[in-house]
Short mmCIF file of C-alpha atoms in Angstrom, two decimals:
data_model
loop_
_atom_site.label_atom_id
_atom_site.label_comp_id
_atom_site.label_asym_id
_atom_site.label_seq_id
_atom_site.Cartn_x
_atom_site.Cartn_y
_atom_site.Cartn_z
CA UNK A 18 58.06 14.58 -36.40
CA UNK A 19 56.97 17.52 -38.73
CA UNK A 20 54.65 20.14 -37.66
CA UNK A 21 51.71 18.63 -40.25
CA UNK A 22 51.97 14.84 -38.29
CA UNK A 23 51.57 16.90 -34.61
CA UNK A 24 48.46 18.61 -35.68
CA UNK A 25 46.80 15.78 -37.28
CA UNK A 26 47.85 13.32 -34.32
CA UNK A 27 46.81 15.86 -32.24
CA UNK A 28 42.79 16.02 -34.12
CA UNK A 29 43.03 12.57 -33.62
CA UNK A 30 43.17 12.36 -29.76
CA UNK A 31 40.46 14.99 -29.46
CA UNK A 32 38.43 13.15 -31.81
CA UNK A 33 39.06 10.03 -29.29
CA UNK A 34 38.37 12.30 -26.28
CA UNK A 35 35.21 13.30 -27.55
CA UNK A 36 33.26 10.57 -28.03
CA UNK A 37 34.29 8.49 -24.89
CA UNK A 38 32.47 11.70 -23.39
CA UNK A 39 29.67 11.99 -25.73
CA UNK A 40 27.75 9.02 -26.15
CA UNK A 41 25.82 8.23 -29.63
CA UNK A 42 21.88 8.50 -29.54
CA UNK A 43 21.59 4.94 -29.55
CA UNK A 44 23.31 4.26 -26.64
CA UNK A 45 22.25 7.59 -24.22
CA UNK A 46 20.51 6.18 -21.54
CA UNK A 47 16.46 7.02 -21.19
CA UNK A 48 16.10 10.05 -19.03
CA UNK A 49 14.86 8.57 -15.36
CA UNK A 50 11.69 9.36 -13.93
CA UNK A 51 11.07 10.94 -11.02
CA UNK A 52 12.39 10.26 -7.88
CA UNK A 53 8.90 9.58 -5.87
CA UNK A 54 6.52 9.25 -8.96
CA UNK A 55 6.73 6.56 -11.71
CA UNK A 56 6.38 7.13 -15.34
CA UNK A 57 3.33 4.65 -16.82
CA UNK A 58 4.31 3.66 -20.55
CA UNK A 59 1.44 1.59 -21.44
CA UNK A 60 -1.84 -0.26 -19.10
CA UNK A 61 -3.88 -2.99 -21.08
CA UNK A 62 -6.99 -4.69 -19.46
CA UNK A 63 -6.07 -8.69 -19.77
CA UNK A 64 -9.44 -9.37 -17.53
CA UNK A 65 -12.67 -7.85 -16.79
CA UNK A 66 -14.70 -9.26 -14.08
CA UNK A 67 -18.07 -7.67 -12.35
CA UNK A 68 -15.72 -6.86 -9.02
CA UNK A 69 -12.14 -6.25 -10.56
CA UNK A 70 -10.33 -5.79 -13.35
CA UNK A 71 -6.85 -6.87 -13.91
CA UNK A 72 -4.30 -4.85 -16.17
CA UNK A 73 -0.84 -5.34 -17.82
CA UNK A 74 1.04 -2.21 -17.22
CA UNK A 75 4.29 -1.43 -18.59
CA UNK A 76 6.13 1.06 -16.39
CA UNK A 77 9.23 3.08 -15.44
CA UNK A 78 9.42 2.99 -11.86
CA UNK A 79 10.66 5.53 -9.59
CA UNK A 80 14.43 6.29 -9.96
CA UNK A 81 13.96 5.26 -13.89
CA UNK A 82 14.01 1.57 -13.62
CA UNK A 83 11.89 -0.35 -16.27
CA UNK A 84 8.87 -3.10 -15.34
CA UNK A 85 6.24 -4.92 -16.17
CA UNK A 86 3.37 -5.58 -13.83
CA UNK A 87 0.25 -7.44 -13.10
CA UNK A 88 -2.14 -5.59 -11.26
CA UNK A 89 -5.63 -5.95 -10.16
CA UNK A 90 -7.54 -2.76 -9.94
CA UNK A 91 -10.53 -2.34 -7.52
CA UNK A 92 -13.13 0.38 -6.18
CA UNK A 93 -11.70 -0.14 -2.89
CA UNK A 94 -12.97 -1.70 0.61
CA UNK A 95 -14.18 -0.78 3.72
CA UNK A 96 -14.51 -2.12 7.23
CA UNK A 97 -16.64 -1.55 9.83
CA UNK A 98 -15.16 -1.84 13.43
CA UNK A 99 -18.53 -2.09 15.24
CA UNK A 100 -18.05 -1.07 19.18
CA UNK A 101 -20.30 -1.90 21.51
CA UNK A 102 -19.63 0.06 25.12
CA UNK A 103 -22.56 -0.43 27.03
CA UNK A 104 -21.64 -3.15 29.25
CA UNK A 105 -17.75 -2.20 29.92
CA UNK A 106 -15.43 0.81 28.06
CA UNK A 107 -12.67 -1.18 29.17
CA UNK A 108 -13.43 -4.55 27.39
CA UNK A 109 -16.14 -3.86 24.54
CA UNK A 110 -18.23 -5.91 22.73
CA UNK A 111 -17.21 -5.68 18.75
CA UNK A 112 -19.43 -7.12 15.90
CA UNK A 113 -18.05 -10.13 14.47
CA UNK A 114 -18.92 -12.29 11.17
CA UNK A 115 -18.14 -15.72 10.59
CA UNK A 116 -18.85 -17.12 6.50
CA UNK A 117 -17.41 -19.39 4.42
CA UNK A 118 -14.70 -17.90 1.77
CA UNK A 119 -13.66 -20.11 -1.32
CA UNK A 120 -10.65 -18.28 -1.66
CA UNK A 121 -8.93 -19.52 1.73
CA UNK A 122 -11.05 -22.68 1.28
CA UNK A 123 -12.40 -22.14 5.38
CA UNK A 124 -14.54 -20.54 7.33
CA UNK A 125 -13.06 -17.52 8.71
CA UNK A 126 -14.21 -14.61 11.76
CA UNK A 127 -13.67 -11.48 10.35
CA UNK A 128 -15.14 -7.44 10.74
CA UNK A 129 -18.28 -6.62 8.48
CA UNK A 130 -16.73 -5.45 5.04
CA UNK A 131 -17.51 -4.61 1.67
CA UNK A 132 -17.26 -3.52 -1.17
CA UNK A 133 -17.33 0.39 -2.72
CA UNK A 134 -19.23 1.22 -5.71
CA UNK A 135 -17.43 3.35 -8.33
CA UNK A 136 -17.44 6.92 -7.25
CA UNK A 137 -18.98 5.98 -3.40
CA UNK A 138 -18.26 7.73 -0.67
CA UNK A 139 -15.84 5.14 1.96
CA UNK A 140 -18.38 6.22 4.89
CA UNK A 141 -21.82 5.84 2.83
CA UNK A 142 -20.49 2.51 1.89
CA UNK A 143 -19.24 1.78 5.73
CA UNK A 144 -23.06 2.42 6.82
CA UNK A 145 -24.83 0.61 4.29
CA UNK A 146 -22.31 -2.63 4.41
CA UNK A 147 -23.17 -2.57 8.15
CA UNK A 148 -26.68 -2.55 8.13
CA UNK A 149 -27.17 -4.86 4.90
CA UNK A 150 -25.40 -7.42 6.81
CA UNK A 151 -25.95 -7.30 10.43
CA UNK A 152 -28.97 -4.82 10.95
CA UNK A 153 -26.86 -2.67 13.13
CA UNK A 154 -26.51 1.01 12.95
CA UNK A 155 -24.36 3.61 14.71
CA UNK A 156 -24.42 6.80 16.38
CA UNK A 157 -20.88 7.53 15.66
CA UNK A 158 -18.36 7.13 12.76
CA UNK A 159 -14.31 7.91 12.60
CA UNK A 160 -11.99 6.79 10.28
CA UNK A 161 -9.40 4.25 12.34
CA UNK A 162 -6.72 3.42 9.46
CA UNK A 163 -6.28 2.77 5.83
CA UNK A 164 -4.14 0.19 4.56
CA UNK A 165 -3.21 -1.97 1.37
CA UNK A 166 -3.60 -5.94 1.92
CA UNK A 167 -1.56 -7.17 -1.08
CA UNK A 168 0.17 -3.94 -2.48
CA UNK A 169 2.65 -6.03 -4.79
CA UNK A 170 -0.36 -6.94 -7.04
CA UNK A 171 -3.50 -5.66 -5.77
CA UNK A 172 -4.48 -2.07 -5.91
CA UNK A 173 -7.51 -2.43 -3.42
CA UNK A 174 -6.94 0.09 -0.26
CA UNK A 175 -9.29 -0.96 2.39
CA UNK A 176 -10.55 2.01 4.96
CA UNK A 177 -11.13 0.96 8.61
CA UNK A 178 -14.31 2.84 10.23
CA UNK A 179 -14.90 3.10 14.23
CA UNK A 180 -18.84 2.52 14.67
CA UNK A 181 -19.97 3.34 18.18
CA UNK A 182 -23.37 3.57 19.78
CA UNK A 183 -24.70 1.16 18.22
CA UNK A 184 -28.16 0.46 17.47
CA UNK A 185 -29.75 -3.23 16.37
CA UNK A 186 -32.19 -3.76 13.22
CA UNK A 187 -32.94 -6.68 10.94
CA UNK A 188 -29.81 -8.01 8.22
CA UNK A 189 -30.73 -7.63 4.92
CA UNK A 190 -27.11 -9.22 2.98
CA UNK A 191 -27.01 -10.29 -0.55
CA UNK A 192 -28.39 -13.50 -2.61
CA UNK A 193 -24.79 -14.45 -2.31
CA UNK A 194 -24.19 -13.66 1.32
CA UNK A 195 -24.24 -16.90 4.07
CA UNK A 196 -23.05 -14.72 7.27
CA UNK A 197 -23.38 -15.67 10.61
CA UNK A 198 -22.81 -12.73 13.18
CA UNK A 199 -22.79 -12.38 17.02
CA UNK A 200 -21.37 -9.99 19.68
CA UNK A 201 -17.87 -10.78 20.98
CA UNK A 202 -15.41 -9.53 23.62
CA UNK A 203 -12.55 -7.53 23.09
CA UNK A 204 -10.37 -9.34 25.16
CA UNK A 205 -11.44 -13.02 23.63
CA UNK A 206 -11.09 -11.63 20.45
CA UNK A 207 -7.54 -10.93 21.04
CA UNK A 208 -7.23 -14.03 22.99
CA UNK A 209 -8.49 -15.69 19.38
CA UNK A 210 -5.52 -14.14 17.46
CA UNK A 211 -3.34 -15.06 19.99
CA UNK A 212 -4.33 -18.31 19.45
CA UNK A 213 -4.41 -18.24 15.76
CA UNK A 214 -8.33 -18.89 15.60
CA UNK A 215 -8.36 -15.68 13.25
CA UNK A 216 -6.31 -15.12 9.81
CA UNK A 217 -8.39 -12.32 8.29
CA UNK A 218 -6.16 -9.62 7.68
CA UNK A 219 -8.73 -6.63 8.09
CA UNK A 220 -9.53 -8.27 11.07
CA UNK A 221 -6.26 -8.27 12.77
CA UNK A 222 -4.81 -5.21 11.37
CA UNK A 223 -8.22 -3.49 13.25
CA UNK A 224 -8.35 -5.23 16.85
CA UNK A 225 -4.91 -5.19 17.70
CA UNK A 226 -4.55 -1.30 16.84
CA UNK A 227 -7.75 -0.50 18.42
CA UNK A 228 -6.98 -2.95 21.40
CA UNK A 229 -3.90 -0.97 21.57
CA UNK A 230 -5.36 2.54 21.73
CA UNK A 231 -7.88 1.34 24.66
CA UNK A 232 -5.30 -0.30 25.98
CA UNK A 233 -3.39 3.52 26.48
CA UNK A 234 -6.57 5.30 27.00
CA UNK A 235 -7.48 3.17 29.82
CA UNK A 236 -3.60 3.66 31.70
CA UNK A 237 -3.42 7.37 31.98
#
């Protein structure tokens, strides 16, 4: 083989070589995003409602992979864990609610709640959902947990409150508000979940913990 074929057979491979390594600009892949944070392409509002809004986002999730999601965007919740100690620290009394919700199609026993307005403070909103619809006050306020009820479409985080020292006053709730409240037991609360006689999320997520905490309080 003469000198000229080696050197052109030769370019050739290195020509070959070089773009198996380089890829074309059409076909480099889109740089990831980060590791813990996604990358939001494009959010359109499909729905606007007086409580929530729900948005089409287009996304790059974290680690670079691409999706579309449906996701309903709210002020947020909070709950009111009302204690009552009075009578026993062992086995309070806790304020409970019992109303009719469309949604589940049932009447359901579940913690005060409600909802924040845009820019609220959670514990402003904890005090006045308490008193607008049971009458009670409290004494004494501590976060107890924070928590996401449907994270894989709903963006609402609801913030548990601890109310203590309570103090009764009259209900005020809204036009649309039909709630029913009373006193109840600790212990026949949980005996209620046990039993199933309770599906409210906040409501369960709420007792057991603080049932939990009294529960190791009360051993040492």
């Amino acid at each position: 083989m003469s000198k000229k074929n080696k050197q052109s057979k030769s370019a050739k491979l290195e020509k070959a070589k070089a773009s198996k390594t380089k890829p074309s600009k059409e076909t480099e892949p889109r740089k990831p995003a980060s590791a813990t944070e996604e990358t939001l392409i494009s959010s359109k509002v499909v729905y606007q409602g007086p409580l929530f809004r729900v948005l089409h986002d287009k996304l790059l999730e974290p680690g670079g992979k691409p999706s579309e999601r449906d996701v309903i965007r709210h002020n947020g919740s909070v709950v009111i864990l009302a204690v009552d100690k009075s009578k026993s620290k062992k086995d309070p009394w806790i304020v409970m609610e019992h109303q009719y919700r469309h949604a589940a199609k049932q009447y359901l026993w579940e913690l005060p709640a409600g909802k924040l307005d845009a820019g609220e403070e959670p514990l402003v909103g904890a005090k006045r959902e308490l008193e607008e619809e049971t009458g009670y006050r409290a004494k004494k306020w501590k976060p107890l947990v924070e928590y996401y009820g449907s994270p894989g479409f709903l963006g609402e985080s609801m913030k548990v409150f601890l109310a203590e020292g309570l103090v009764a006053g009259d209900a005020h709730p809204e036009d649309d508000e039909d709630i029913e409240f009373r006193l109840v037991k600790l212990s026949d609360i949980v005996k209620m979940i046990e039993k199933g006689a309770i599906k409210d999320g906040k409501t369960l997520c709420s007792v057991l913990l603080y049932a939990r905490r009294i529960g190791k309080k009360h051993k040492k």
